Short mmCIF file of C-alpha atoms in Angstrom, two decimals:
data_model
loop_
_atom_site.label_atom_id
_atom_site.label_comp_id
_atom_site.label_asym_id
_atom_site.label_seq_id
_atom_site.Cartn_x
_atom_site.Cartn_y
_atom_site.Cartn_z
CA UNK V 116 145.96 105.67 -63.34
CA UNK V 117 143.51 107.98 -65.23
CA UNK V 118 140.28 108.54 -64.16
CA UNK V 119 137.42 107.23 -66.46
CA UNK V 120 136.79 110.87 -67.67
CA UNK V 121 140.19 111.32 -68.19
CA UNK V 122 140.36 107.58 -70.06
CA UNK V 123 137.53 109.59 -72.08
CA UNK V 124 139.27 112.55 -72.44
CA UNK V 125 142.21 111.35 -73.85
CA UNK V 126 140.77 108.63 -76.34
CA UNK V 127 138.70 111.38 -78.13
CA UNK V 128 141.79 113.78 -78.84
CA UNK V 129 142.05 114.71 -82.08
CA UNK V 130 145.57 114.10 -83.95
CA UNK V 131 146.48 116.49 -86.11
CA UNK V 132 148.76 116.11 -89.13
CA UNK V 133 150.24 112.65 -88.89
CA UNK V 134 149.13 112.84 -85.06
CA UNK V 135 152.59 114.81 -84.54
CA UNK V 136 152.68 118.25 -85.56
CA UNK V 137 154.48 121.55 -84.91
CA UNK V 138 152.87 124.49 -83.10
CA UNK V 139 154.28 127.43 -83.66
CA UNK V 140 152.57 129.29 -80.70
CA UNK V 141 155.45 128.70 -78.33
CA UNK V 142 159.08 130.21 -79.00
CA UNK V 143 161.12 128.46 -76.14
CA UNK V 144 161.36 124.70 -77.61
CA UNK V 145 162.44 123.49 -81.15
CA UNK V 146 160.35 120.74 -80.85
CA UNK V 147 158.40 119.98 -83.41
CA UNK V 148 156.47 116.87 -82.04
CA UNK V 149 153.60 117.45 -80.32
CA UNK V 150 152.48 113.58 -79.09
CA UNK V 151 149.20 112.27 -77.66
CA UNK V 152 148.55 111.27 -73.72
CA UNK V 153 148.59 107.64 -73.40
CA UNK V 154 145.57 105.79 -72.13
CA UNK V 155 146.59 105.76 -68.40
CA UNK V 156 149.52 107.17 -66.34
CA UNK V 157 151.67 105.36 -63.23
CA UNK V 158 153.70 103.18 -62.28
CA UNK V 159 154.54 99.56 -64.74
CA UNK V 160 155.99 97.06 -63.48
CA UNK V 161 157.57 94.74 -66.18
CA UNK V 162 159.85 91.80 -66.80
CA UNK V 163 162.66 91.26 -68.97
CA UNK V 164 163.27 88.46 -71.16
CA UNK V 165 166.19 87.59 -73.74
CA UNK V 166 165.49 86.62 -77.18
CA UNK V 167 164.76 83.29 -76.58
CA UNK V 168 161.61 84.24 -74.00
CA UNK V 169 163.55 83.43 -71.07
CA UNK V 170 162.93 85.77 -67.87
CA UNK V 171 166.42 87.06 -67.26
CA UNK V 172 165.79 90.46 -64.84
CA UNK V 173 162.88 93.27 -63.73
CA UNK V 174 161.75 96.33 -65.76
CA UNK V 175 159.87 99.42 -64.72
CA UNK V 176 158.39 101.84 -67.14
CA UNK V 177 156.42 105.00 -65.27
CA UNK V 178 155.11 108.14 -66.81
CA UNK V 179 154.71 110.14 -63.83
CA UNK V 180 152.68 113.65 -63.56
CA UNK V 181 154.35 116.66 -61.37
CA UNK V 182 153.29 119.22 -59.73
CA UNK V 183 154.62 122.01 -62.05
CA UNK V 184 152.25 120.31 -64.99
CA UNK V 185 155.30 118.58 -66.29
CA UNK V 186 155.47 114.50 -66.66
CA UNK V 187 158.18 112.73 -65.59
CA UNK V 188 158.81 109.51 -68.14
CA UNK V 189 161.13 106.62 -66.84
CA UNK V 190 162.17 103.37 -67.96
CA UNK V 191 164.67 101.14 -66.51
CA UNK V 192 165.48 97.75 -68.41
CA UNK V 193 167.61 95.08 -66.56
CA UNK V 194 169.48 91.92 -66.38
CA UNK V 195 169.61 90.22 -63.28
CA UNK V 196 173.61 90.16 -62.36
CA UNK V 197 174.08 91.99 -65.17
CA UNK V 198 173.98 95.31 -66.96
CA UNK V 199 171.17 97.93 -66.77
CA UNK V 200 169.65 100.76 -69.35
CA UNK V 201 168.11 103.76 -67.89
CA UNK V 202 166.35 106.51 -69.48
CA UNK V 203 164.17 109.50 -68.94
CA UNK V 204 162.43 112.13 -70.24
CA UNK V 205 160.73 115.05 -69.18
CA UNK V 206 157.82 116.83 -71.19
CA UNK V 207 155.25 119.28 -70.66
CA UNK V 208 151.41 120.00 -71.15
CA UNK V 209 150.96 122.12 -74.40
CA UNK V 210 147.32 123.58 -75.26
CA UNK V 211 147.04 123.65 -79.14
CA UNK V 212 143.79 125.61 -79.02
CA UNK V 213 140.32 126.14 -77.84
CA UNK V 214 139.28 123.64 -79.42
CA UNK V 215 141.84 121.12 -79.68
CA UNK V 216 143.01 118.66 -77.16
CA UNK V 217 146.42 119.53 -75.28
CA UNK V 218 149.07 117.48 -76.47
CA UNK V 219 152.82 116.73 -74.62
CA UNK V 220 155.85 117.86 -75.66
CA UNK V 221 159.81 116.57 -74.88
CA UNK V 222 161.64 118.74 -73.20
CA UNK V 223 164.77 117.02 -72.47
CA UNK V 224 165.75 113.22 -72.44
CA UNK V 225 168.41 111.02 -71.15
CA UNK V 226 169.84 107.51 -71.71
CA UNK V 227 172.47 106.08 -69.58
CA UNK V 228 173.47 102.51 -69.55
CA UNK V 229 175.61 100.14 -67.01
CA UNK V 230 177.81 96.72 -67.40
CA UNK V 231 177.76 94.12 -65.15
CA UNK V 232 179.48 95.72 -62.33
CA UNK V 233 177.46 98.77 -62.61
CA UNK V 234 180.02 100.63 -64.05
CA UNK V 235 178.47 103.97 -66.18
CA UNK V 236 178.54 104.00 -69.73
CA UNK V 237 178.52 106.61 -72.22
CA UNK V 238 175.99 109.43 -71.22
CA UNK V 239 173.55 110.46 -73.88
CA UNK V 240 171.76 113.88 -73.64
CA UNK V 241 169.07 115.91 -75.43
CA UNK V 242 167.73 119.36 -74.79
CA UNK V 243 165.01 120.45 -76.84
CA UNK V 244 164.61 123.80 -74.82
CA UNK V 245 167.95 124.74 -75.91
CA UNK V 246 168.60 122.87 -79.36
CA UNK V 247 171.47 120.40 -78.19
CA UNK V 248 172.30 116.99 -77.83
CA UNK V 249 175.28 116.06 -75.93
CA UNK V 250 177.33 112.43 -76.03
CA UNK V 251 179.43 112.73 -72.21
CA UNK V 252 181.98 109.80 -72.22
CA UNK V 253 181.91 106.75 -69.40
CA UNK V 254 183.85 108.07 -66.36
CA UNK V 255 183.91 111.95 -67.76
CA UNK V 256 181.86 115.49 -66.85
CA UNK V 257 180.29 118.37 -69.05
CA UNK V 258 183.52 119.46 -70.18
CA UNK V 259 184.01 116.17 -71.68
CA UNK V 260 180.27 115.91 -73.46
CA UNK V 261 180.80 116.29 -77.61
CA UNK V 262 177.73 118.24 -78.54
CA UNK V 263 175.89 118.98 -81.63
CA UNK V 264 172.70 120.85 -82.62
CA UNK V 265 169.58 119.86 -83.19
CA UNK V 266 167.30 120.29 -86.65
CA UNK V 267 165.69 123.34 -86.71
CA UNK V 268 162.93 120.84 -87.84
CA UNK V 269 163.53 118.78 -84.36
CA UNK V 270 161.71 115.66 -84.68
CA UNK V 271 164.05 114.03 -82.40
CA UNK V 272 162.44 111.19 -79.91
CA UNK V 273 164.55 108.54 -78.36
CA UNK V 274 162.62 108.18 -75.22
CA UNK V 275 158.97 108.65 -75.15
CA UNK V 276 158.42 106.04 -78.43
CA UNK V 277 155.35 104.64 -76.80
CA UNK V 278 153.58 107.97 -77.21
CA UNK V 279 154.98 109.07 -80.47
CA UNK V 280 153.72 105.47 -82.06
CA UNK V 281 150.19 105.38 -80.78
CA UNK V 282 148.79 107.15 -83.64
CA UNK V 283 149.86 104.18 -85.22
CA UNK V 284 148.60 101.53 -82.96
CA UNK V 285 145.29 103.58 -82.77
CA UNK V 286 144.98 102.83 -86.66
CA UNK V 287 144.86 106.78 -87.49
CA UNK V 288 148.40 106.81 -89.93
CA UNK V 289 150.16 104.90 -91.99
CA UNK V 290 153.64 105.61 -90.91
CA UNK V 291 155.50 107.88 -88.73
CA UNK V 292 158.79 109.62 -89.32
CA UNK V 293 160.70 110.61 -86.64
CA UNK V 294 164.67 111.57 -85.95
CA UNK V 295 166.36 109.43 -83.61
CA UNK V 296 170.23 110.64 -81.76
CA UNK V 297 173.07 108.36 -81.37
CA UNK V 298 176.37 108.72 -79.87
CA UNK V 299 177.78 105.34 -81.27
CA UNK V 300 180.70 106.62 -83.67
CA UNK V 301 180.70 109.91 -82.76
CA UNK V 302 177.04 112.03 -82.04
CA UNK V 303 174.73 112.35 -84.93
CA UNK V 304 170.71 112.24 -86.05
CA UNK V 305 169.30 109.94 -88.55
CA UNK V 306 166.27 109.74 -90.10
CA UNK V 307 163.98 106.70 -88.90
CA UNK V 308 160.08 105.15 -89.66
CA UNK V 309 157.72 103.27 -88.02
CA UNK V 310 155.48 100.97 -89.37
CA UNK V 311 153.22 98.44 -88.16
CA UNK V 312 153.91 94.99 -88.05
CA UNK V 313 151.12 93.79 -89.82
CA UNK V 314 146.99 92.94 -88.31
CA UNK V 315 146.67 92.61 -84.43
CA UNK V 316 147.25 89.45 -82.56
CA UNK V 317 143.64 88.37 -81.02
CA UNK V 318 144.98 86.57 -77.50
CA UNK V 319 141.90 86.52 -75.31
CA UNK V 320 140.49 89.83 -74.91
CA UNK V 321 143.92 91.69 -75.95
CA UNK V 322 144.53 92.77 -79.39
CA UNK V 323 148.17 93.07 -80.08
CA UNK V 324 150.03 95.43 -82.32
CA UNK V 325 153.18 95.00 -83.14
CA UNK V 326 154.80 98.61 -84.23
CA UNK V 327 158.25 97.97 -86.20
CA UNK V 328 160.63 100.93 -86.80
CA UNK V 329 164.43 101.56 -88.38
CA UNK V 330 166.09 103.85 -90.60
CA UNK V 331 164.53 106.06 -92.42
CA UNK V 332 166.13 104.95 -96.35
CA UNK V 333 162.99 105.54 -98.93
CA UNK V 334 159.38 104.45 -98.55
CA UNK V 335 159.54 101.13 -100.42
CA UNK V 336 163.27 100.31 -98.57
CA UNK V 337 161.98 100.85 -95.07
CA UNK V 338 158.68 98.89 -95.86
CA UNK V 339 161.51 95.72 -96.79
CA UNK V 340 163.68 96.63 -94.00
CA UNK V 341 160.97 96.25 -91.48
CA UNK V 342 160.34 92.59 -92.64
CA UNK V 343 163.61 91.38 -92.67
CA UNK V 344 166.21 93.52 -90.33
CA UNK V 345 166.51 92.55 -86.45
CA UNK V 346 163.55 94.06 -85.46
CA UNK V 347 163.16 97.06 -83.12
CA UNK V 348 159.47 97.04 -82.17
CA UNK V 349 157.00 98.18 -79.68
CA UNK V 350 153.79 96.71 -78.60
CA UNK V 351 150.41 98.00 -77.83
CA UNK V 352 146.51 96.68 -76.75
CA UNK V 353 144.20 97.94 -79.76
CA UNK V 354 141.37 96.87 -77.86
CA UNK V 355 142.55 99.31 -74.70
CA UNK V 356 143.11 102.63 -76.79
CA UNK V 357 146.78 101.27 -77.39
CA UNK V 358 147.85 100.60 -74.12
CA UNK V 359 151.49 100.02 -74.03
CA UNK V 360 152.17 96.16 -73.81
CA UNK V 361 156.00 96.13 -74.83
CA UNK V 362 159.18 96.50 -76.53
CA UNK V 363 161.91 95.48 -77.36
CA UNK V 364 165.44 96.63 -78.26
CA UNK V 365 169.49 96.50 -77.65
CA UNK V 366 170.02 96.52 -74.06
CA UNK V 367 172.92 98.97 -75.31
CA UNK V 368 174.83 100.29 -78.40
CA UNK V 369 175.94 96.94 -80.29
CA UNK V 370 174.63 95.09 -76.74
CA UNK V 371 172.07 91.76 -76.42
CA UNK V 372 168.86 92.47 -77.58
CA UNK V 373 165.97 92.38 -74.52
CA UNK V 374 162.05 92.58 -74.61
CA UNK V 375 160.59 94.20 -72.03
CA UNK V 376 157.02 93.09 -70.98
CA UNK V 377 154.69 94.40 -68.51
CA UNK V 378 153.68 92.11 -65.73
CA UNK V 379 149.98 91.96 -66.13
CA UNK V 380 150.19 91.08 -69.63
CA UNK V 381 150.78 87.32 -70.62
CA UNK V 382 154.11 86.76 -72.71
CA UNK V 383 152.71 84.97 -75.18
CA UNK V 384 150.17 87.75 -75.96
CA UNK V 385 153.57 89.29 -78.23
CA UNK V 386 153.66 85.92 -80.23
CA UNK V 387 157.44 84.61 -80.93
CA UNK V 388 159.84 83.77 -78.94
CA UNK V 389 157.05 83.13 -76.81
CA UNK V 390 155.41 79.93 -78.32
CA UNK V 391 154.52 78.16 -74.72
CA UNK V 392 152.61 79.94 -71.77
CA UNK V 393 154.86 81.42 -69.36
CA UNK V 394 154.94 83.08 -66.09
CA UNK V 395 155.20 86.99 -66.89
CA UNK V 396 154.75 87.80 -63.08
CA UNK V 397 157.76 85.61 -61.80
CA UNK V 398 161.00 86.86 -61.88
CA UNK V 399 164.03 84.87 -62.14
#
């Protein structure tokens, strides 16, 4: 965890444009997000529940600093006796300025799921440093992987979501666009937005926000979309700087959709599916 001057530190950085801009003083990545440090680094133990609010596996989610200045982000959502997503990114410290706060930036990601009998599935890869994003089939190597480039604009996150949506959560944007890669149908980059959910959830001395993104299809479309599509969503403490509470997606392409839910935080806290207490520290 973060010292308290660090806690300091890092709730007083300045966002710039949107809170994700490009910087143009480095030549060796096309990324063009530059995203905020979250409130506190380590190790998060979590839970995962179906869509119903039933514990059905464990979760981890760890943002991990090395020695080389990089971080190190895993996240590993689970069903017990069943199949597993794992993902990964690695970014690095970037100093915007003497006066500015330093900000992180991807550098590559993964995202790798399993079945039930722990058998790979398609591999998905991203490499900002280079400007490709590879889809490696279940069972086959690098020669295998179908690769395409990335934007010369590269706003591509799939991993680190938490980070890129806490300008939202900290109540300093309206809306964030961002590019998210798929290998589903063959690889390819679409456009996607995130918006919140609507005013916090008070639950004792939490303050949930519920941060809804999807595709990217017109201001007024998305705003509609986020009301009424199966929801892809992350959650965050307002009252903690936006301390990351949650999310919850596909456990895979076209898979069962899972929340994950860190331990110390009660279910319920999220609202729906959750309308009854529950045990967020037991797992099943």
């Amino acid at each position: 965890m973060l010292s308290r001057s660090q806690r300091l530190f890092s709730a007083h950085m300045l966002l710039l444009v949107f809170g994700i801009t490009s910087w143009s003083g480095v030549a060796d990545s096309k990324s063009s997000l530059l995203l905020p440090y979250p409130p506190d680094i380590g190790h998060v133990p979590a839970v995962t529940f179906d869509s119903t609010g039933r514990a059905v596996g464990d979760s981890e989610f760890s943002l991990q600093a090395l020695q080389n200045g990089r971080f190190l982000m895993r996240v590993s959502m689970s069903i017990k006796d069943g199949a597993e997503n794992r993902i990964r990114a690695e970014l690095e410290t970037v100093a915007t300025g003497e006066n500015d706060s330093p900000r992180l930036r991807i550098l590559t990601e993964r995202s790798q799921s399993f079945d039930a009998d722990g058998r790979a599935m398609r591999l998905l890869f991203i490499d900002h440093t280079s400007g490709i994003a590879s889809c490696t089939p279940a069972g086959g190597t690098t020669e295998d992987a179908v690769t395409i480039a990335l934007p010369e604009d590269d706003r591509v996150a799939n991993v680190p979501l938490n980070l890129l949506f806490l300008p939202l959560a900290r109540g300093e944007v309206e809306r964030v666009h961002f590019q998210l890669f798929v290998c589903q149908d063959g690889p390819r980059i679409h456009d996607f937005i995130a918006l919140r959910g609507g005013p916090p959830r008070e639950f004792g001395d939490s303050s949930i926000l519920e941060v809804r993104y999807g595709p990217d299809v017109g201001r007024v479309i998305s705003w509609v979309a986020s009301r009424i599509l199966p929801r892809l969503s992350f959650w965050f403490d307002t009252n903690r700087d936006g301390t990351y509470v949650g999310h919850r997606m596909p456990l895979y392409s076209k898979g069962p959709d899972v929340l994950m839910i860190r331990k110390d935080v009660s279910p319920p806290a999220i609202g729906p599916p959750f309308e009854q207490p529950c045990d967020s520290g037991t797992s099943p």
